[in-house]
Amino acid sequence: MLARAARGTGALLLKGSVQACARAPRRASSGLPRNTVVLFVPQQEAWVVERMGRFHRILEPGLNILIPVLDRIRYVQSLKEIVINVPEQSAVTLDNVTLQIDGVLYLRIMDPYKASYGVEDPEYAVTQLAQTTMRSELGKLSLDKVFRERESLNASIVDAINQAADCWGIRCLRYEIKDIHVPPRVKESMQMQVEAERRKRATVLESEGTRESAINVAEGKKQAQILASEAEKAEQINQAAGEASAVLAKAKAKAEAIRILAAALTQHNGDAAASLTVAEQYVSAFSKLAKDSNTILLPSNPGDVTSMVAQAMGVYGALTKAPVPEAQDSVSSRSGRDVRSTDSSLDEELDRVKLS
């Protein structure tokens, strides 16, 4: 008889298991699954089972068998990433500016046992912790740094939440600030500050442009003066070289002329030819008197050409007089003859000039 009762109980259990496989597990009014002996746990969920009021085990995804009446599913924890909106709250910055700020919290349950028995409501606890941590971190920063260092602010809030929520079996993955609302007057002052900063930058850029332009103009003038001075220097050098070449050429021509004249004077009747040339030049110069200027200098006897020529020839004879004492007599006698012949030649030339 006991065997028939056991067989009947086994049949009932098998029938119940088949029915459980056919439909999803029923849940109690509290939302927790009921103990139907044979249970199928979904993926990424952890079911905490208590036996006679004490923690027994955590059901893993898949097929699980529980003892009726004795075992009870007490908590169901989701192992997926959970997104929680942090409500808007007020916070005071380091420079005493009140801000309205909200955010988004991303977390995941890492230890279902701690999440079930470490805190009553894990999500509410983490939300409150995020709000208090956010107010604490904002109080360390000024208003300008809140906008510039949003990434570092998010990282600081995540680190603070993870340190406090480690005993709850929860890990905060990310925290993002959604909106930051500032008072209207503060917003106006920030707008004015931004405009002033932009005007300042524009003025600085304009002044730098003016400075660069002045520097470029001055540099251009400097280079132009340098080039002009170098050109003038080269011109003066070329002009001096040209003048030197001209002077040298004139000197060479004059030396050649003097050499030819000296050679001609050494020939026969050279002195007479020289006297004739001096007389012609004297007559030509005397004919040009008082043509260019009213002030003229005349000798005491301008009409006496013979005396003028004799005087010029005397100067020439004094310059060409030999310094050797032994040759003075011969030179004197020859000079006398030359002077007499020159005088006769000059008289003939003067007569011819007068007749013409």
Short mmCIF file of C-alpha atoms in Angstrom, two decimals:
data_model
loop_
_atom_site.label_atom_id
_atom_site.label_comp_id
_atom_site.label_asym_id
_atom_site.label_seq_id
_atom_site.Cartn_x
_atom_site.Cartn_y
_atom_site.Cartn_z
CA MET A 1 0.00 0.00 0.00
CA LEU A 2 2.86 2.31 0.79
CA ALA A 3 4.34 1.42 -2.59
CA ARG A 4 1.16 2.46 -4.39
CA ALA A 5 1.16 5.78 -2.49
CA ALA A 6 4.80 6.41 -3.47
CA ARG A 7 4.03 5.58 -7.09
CA GLY A 8 1.07 7.98 -6.98
CA THR A 9 3.18 10.75 -5.50
CA GLY A 10 5.86 10.23 -8.18
CA ALA A 11 3.22 10.39 -10.90
CA LEU A 12 1.90 13.62 -9.47
CA LEU A 13 5.40 15.10 -9.34
CA LEU A 14 6.09 14.05 -12.91
CA LYS A 15 2.79 15.52 -14.04
CA GLY A 16 3.53 18.78 -12.25
CA SER A 17 6.96 18.98 -13.84
CA VAL A 18 5.50 18.46 -17.30
CA GLN A 19 2.94 21.18 -16.71
CA ALA A 20 5.70 23.52 -15.46
CA CYS A 21 7.65 22.88 -18.61
CA ALA A 22 4.61 23.69 -20.67
CA ARG A 23 4.03 27.13 -19.17
CA ALA A 24 6.06 29.93 -17.53
CA PRO A 25 6.54 29.81 -13.76
CA ARG A 26 3.70 31.35 -11.86
CA ARG A 27 4.45 34.35 -9.70
CA ALA A 28 2.99 35.28 -6.35
CA SER A 29 1.18 38.50 -5.65
CA SER A 30 4.54 40.02 -4.61
CA GLY A 31 5.90 39.43 -8.11
CA LEU A 32 8.25 36.60 -7.13
CA PRO A 33 8.07 33.19 -8.85
CA ARG A 34 6.33 30.38 -6.91
CA ASN A 35 7.99 27.13 -6.05
CA THR A 36 6.66 24.64 -8.57
CA VAL A 37 9.36 22.05 -7.81
CA VAL A 38 10.80 22.26 -11.34
CA LEU A 39 11.85 25.78 -12.32
CA PHE A 40 13.54 27.28 -15.37
CA VAL A 41 15.61 30.39 -14.58
CA PRO A 42 16.02 32.86 -17.51
CA GLN A 43 19.44 34.02 -18.72
CA GLN A 44 20.99 37.03 -16.93
CA GLU A 45 18.83 36.56 -13.83
CA ALA A 46 19.71 35.31 -10.37
CA TRP A 47 17.05 33.81 -8.09
CA VAL A 48 17.87 33.81 -4.41
CA VAL A 49 16.38 30.78 -2.63
CA GLU A 50 15.75 30.54 1.11
CA ARG A 51 15.15 27.25 2.88
CA MET A 52 13.08 27.52 6.02
CA GLY A 53 13.81 31.26 6.23
CA ARG A 54 17.58 31.05 5.72
CA PHE A 55 19.65 31.66 2.61
CA HIS A 56 20.10 28.39 0.78
CA ARG A 57 21.49 29.03 -2.69
CA ILE A 58 21.27 31.09 -5.87
CA LEU A 59 19.64 29.45 -8.84
CA GLU A 60 21.64 29.62 -12.04
CA PRO A 61 20.04 30.03 -15.48
CA GLY A 62 18.47 26.81 -16.74
CA LEU A 63 16.75 23.86 -15.02
CA ASN A 64 16.49 23.89 -11.22
CA ILE A 65 14.55 21.65 -8.82
CA LEU A 66 13.32 22.85 -5.43
CA ILE A 67 11.61 21.13 -2.52
CA PRO A 68 8.05 22.29 -2.08
CA VAL A 69 7.07 24.07 1.13
CA LEU A 70 10.66 24.11 2.42
CA ASP A 71 12.29 26.18 -0.38
CA ARG A 72 11.12 29.67 -1.27
CA ILE A 73 12.29 32.14 -3.91
CA ARG A 74 12.97 35.27 -1.87
CA TYR A 75 14.72 37.67 -4.34
CA VAL A 76 15.08 37.95 -8.10
CA GLN A 77 18.07 40.01 -9.25
CA SER A 78 18.74 41.08 -12.85
CA LEU A 79 22.37 40.80 -13.95
CA LYS A 80 21.87 43.14 -16.93
CA GLU A 81 23.12 46.72 -17.02
CA ILE A 82 20.58 48.97 -15.35
CA VAL A 83 19.96 52.58 -16.36
CA ILE A 84 18.68 54.89 -13.63
CA ASN A 85 17.70 58.54 -14.09
CA VAL A 86 19.02 60.66 -11.26
CA PRO A 87 16.39 63.31 -10.46
CA GLU A 88 17.24 67.01 -10.81
CA GLN A 89 18.65 68.54 -7.68
CA SER A 90 20.28 71.77 -6.56
CA ALA A 91 23.97 72.09 -5.76
CA VAL A 92 26.18 74.99 -4.70
CA THR A 93 29.57 75.47 -6.38
CA LEU A 94 32.76 76.68 -4.77
CA ASP A 95 32.03 80.29 -5.80
CA ASN A 96 28.50 80.14 -4.26
CA VAL A 97 26.48 79.68 -7.45
CA THR A 98 23.37 77.51 -7.16
CA LEU A 99 22.96 75.01 -10.01
CA GLN A 100 20.17 72.66 -11.00
CA ILE A 101 21.73 69.45 -12.26
CA ASP A 102 20.56 65.95 -13.16
CA GLY A 103 22.20 62.86 -14.60
CA VAL A 104 22.03 59.25 -15.75
CA LEU A 105 23.50 56.34 -13.81
CA TYR A 106 24.59 53.03 -15.37
CA LEU A 107 25.15 50.14 -12.94
CA ARG A 108 25.18 46.37 -12.75
CA ILE A 109 24.65 43.84 -9.93
CA MET A 110 27.87 41.87 -9.51
CA ASP A 111 26.96 39.86 -6.37
CA PRO A 112 23.27 38.89 -6.03
CA TYR A 113 23.73 37.80 -2.41
CA LYS A 114 25.06 41.21 -1.27
CA ALA A 115 22.48 43.02 -3.39
CA SER A 116 19.72 41.00 -1.66
CA TYR A 117 20.89 41.08 1.93
CA GLY A 118 23.25 44.07 2.00
CA VAL A 119 20.69 46.79 1.33
CA GLU A 120 16.92 46.97 1.25
CA ASP A 121 16.52 48.73 -2.13
CA PRO A 122 19.76 48.74 -4.17
CA GLU A 123 18.57 51.09 -6.91
CA TYR A 124 17.19 53.67 -4.49
CA ALA A 125 20.36 53.49 -2.40
CA VAL A 126 22.60 54.02 -5.38
CA THR A 127 20.45 56.90 -6.62
CA GLN A 128 20.65 58.68 -3.27
CA LEU A 129 24.39 58.03 -3.12
CA ALA A 130 24.82 59.50 -6.62
CA GLN A 131 22.93 62.66 -5.64
CA THR A 132 24.92 63.24 -2.45
CA THR A 133 28.21 62.50 -4.20
CA MET A 134 27.31 64.89 -7.02
CA ARG A 135 26.58 67.69 -4.55
CA SER A 136 29.83 67.00 -2.73
CA GLU A 137 31.93 67.02 -5.93
CA LEU A 138 30.26 70.18 -7.27
CA GLY A 139 31.07 71.98 -4.02
CA LYS A 140 34.78 71.47 -4.76
CA LEU A 141 34.65 73.19 -8.16
CA SER A 142 33.96 76.72 -9.33
CA LEU A 143 31.35 77.47 -11.96
CA ASP A 144 33.84 77.73 -14.81
CA LYS A 145 35.49 74.42 -13.92
CA VAL A 146 32.12 72.66 -13.77
CA PHE A 147 31.67 73.24 -17.51
CA ARG A 148 35.31 72.60 -18.43
CA GLU A 149 35.88 69.51 -16.27
CA ARG A 150 32.66 67.59 -16.80
CA GLU A 151 34.51 64.39 -17.68
CA SER A 152 36.65 64.48 -14.54
CA LEU A 153 33.52 65.26 -12.49
CA ASN A 154 31.78 62.17 -13.89
CA ALA A 155 34.82 60.01 -13.15
CA SER A 156 35.01 61.31 -9.56
CA ILE A 157 31.32 60.51 -8.96
CA VAL A 158 31.78 56.96 -10.35
CA ASP A 159 34.79 56.32 -8.09
CA ALA A 160 32.93 57.59 -5.01
CA ILE A 161 29.85 55.42 -5.76
CA ASN A 162 31.96 52.29 -6.34
CA GLN A 163 33.77 52.72 -3.03
CA ALA A 164 30.50 53.03 -1.10
CA ALA A 165 28.50 50.43 -3.06
CA ASP A 166 31.09 47.65 -2.93
CA CYS A 167 29.41 46.09 0.13
CA TRP A 168 26.05 46.09 -1.74
CA GLY A 169 27.37 43.95 -4.60
CA ILE A 170 26.72 46.74 -7.12
CA ARG A 171 29.23 48.30 -9.51
CA CYS A 172 28.69 51.70 -11.14
CA LEU A 173 29.85 51.58 -14.74
CA ARG A 174 29.25 55.18 -15.86
CA TYR A 175 27.71 58.40 -14.71
CA GLU A 176 26.77 61.12 -17.15
CA ILE A 177 25.56 64.64 -16.35
CA LYS A 178 22.56 65.42 -18.53
CA ASP A 179 21.75 69.09 -18.00
CA ILE A 180 23.18 71.93 -15.96
CA HIS A 181 20.82 74.83 -15.35
CA VAL A 182 22.19 78.11 -14.03
CA PRO A 183 20.16 81.08 -12.72
CA PRO A 184 19.13 83.63 -15.37
CA ARG A 185 21.25 86.44 -13.95
CA VAL A 186 24.29 84.19 -13.81
CA LYS A 187 23.62 83.14 -17.40
CA GLU A 188 23.50 86.80 -18.48
CA SER A 189 26.77 87.55 -16.70
CA MET A 190 28.38 84.50 -18.33
CA GLN A 191 27.17 85.68 -21.72
CA MET A 192 28.64 89.13 -21.09
CA GLN A 193 31.89 87.53 -19.98
CA VAL A 194 32.04 85.44 -23.13
CA GLU A 195 31.39 88.50 -25.31
CA ALA A 196 34.06 90.49 -23.45
CA GLU A 197 36.51 87.63 -23.90
CA ARG A 198 35.77 87.51 -27.60
CA ARG A 199 36.21 91.27 -27.96
CA LYS A 200 39.47 91.02 -26.05
CA ARG A 201 40.71 88.28 -28.36
CA ALA A 202 39.65 90.30 -31.40
CA THR A 203 41.48 93.37 -30.09
CA VAL A 204 44.59 91.34 -29.33
CA LEU A 205 44.55 89.76 -32.77
CA GLU A 206 44.07 93.16 -34.40
CA SER A 207 46.96 94.66 -32.43
CA GLU A 208 49.16 91.71 -33.31
CA GLY A 209 48.23 92.17 -36.96
CA THR A 210 49.08 95.88 -36.78
CA ARG A 211 52.39 95.08 -35.11
CA GLU A 212 53.27 92.48 -37.70
CA SER A 213 52.34 94.91 -40.47
CA ALA A 214 54.52 97.68 -38.96
CA ILE A 215 57.39 95.24 -38.55
CA ASN A 216 57.06 94.10 -42.14
CA VAL A 217 56.94 97.70 -43.42
CA ALA A 218 59.99 98.66 -41.33
CA GLU A 219 61.84 95.58 -42.49
CA GLY A 220 60.98 96.42 -46.09
CA LYS A 221 62.23 100.00 -45.69
CA LYS A 222 65.40 98.72 -44.06
CA GLN A 223 66.05 96.30 -46.90
CA ALA A 224 65.26 99.04 -49.44
CA GLN A 225 67.74 101.44 -47.80
CA ILE A 226 70.38 98.74 -47.64
CA LEU A 227 69.90 97.90 -51.29
CA ALA A 228 69.89 101.60 -52.23
CA SER A 229 73.11 102.22 -50.30
CA GLU A 230 74.71 99.18 -51.89
CA ALA A 231 73.61 100.40 -55.32
CA GLU A 232 74.99 103.89 -54.61
CA LYS A 233 78.21 102.37 -53.34
CA ALA A 234 78.55 100.27 -56.47
CA GLU A 235 77.76 103.31 -58.60
CA GLN A 236 80.41 105.41 -56.83
CA ILE A 237 82.91 102.57 -57.16
CA ASN A 238 82.17 102.25 -60.87
CA GLN A 239 82.29 106.04 -61.33
CA ALA A 240 85.61 106.25 -59.45
CA ALA A 241 86.97 103.37 -61.51
CA GLY A 242 85.82 105.13 -64.69
CA GLU A 243 87.35 108.44 -63.61
CA ALA A 244 90.56 106.71 -62.64
CA SER A 245 90.66 104.96 -66.01
CA ALA A 246 89.99 108.31 -67.75
CA VAL A 247 92.70 110.08 -65.72
CA LEU A 248 95.09 107.24 -66.46
CA ALA A 249 94.25 107.36 -70.13
CA LYS A 250 94.68 111.15 -70.18
CA ALA A 251 97.95 110.84 -68.32
CA LYS A 252 99.18 108.22 -70.74
CA ALA A 253 98.09 110.37 -73.70
CA LYS A 254 99.72 113.45 -72.19
CA ALA A 255 102.89 111.53 -71.45
CA GLU A 256 102.92 110.25 -74.99
CA ALA A 257 102.36 113.79 -76.28
CA ILE A 258 105.14 115.14 -74.09
CA ARG A 259 107.39 112.35 -75.25
CA ILE A 260 106.64 113.14 -78.89
CA LEU A 261 107.07 116.89 -78.23
CA ALA A 262 110.37 116.28 -76.51
CA ALA A 263 111.51 114.20 -79.42
CA ALA A 264 110.44 116.94 -81.80
CA LEU A 265 112.23 119.62 -79.77
CA THR A 266 115.46 117.71 -80.00
CA GLN A 267 115.34 117.81 -83.74
CA HIS A 268 116.64 120.66 -85.94
CA ASN A 269 114.79 124.00 -85.52
CA GLY A 270 112.71 122.50 -82.68
CA ASP A 271 113.05 125.64 -80.61
CA ALA A 272 111.81 127.77 -83.47
CA ALA A 273 108.76 125.57 -83.85
CA ALA A 274 108.10 125.87 -80.10
CA SER A 275 108.39 129.65 -80.30
CA LEU A 276 105.96 129.73 -83.21
CA THR A 277 103.45 127.62 -81.29
CA VAL A 278 103.70 129.90 -78.23
CA ALA A 279 103.15 132.96 -80.40
CA GLU A 280 100.07 131.43 -82.06
CA GLN A 281 98.59 130.52 -78.70
CA TYR A 282 99.29 134.02 -77.38
CA VAL A 283 97.57 135.65 -80.32
CA SER A 284 94.59 133.26 -80.00
CA ALA A 285 94.27 133.95 -76.25
CA PHE A 286 94.60 137.71 -76.81
CA SER A 287 91.78 137.62 -79.37
CA LYS A 288 89.40 136.03 -76.80
CA LEU A 289 89.97 138.69 -74.14
CA ALA A 290 86.87 140.31 -72.62
CA LYS A 291 84.47 137.85 -74.33
CA ASP A 292 83.47 135.78 -71.27
CA SER A 293 83.94 138.34 -68.46
CA ASN A 294 84.30 142.10 -67.94
CA THR A 295 87.25 141.68 -65.56
CA ILE A 296 90.53 140.85 -67.29
CA LEU A 297 94.23 140.89 -66.43
CA LEU A 298 96.61 142.28 -69.06
CA PRO A 299 100.36 142.44 -69.15
CA SER A 300 102.10 145.82 -69.15
CA ASN A 301 102.75 145.61 -72.93
CA PRO A 302 100.11 143.32 -74.47
CA GLY A 303 100.97 144.42 -77.98
CA ASP A 304 104.61 143.42 -77.78
CA VAL A 305 104.42 139.81 -78.95
CA THR A 306 108.17 139.56 -79.36
CA SER A 307 108.86 140.26 -75.70
CA MET A 308 106.17 137.78 -74.63
CA VAL A 309 107.62 135.05 -76.80
CA ALA A 310 111.13 135.90 -75.66
CA GLN A 311 109.98 135.67 -72.05
CA ALA A 312 108.30 132.30 -72.63
CA MET A 313 111.37 130.97 -74.40
CA GLY A 314 113.55 132.25 -71.57
CA VAL A 315 111.45 130.24 -69.09
CA TYR A 316 111.71 127.23 -71.36
CA GLY A 317 115.49 127.69 -71.66
CA ALA A 318 115.86 127.97 -67.88
CA LEU A 319 113.90 124.72 -67.45
CA THR A 320 115.90 122.88 -70.10
CA LYS A 321 119.27 124.28 -69.01
CA ALA A 322 121.74 121.45 -68.36
CA PRO A 323 123.13 121.25 -64.80
CA VAL A 324 126.62 120.09 -65.92
CA PRO A 325 129.20 122.95 -65.51
CA GLU A 326 131.44 121.75 -68.33
CA ALA A 327 128.69 122.00 -70.88
CA GLN A 328 127.53 125.52 -69.93
CA ASP A 329 129.64 127.30 -72.60
CA SER A 330 128.52 125.09 -75.43
CA VAL A 331 124.88 125.31 -74.30
CA SER A 332 125.10 129.10 -74.04
CA SER A 333 126.57 129.50 -77.48
CA ARG A 334 124.00 127.15 -78.97
CA SER A 335 121.20 128.89 -77.09
CA GLY A 336 122.33 132.22 -78.42
CA ARG A 337 122.29 130.96 -81.95
CA ASP A 338 118.87 129.37 -81.39
CA VAL A 339 117.50 132.56 -79.85
CA ARG A 340 118.75 134.62 -82.77
CA SER A 341 117.31 132.20 -85.26
CA THR A 342 114.09 132.07 -83.25
CA ASP A 343 113.91 135.86 -83.16
CA SER A 344 114.32 136.05 -86.90
CA SER A 345 111.68 133.39 -87.40
CA LEU A 346 109.34 135.14 -85.02
CA ASP A 347 109.84 138.46 -86.78
CA GLU A 348 108.94 136.85 -90.08
CA GLU A 349 105.87 135.20 -88.58
CA LEU A 350 104.76 138.47 -86.94
CA ASP A 351 105.14 140.30 -90.23
CA ARG A 352 103.06 137.64 -91.95
CA VAL A 353 100.39 137.87 -89.20
CA LYS A 354 100.25 141.69 -89.51
CA LEU A 355 99.93 141.52 -93.25
CA SER A 356 97.12 138.99 -93.00
#
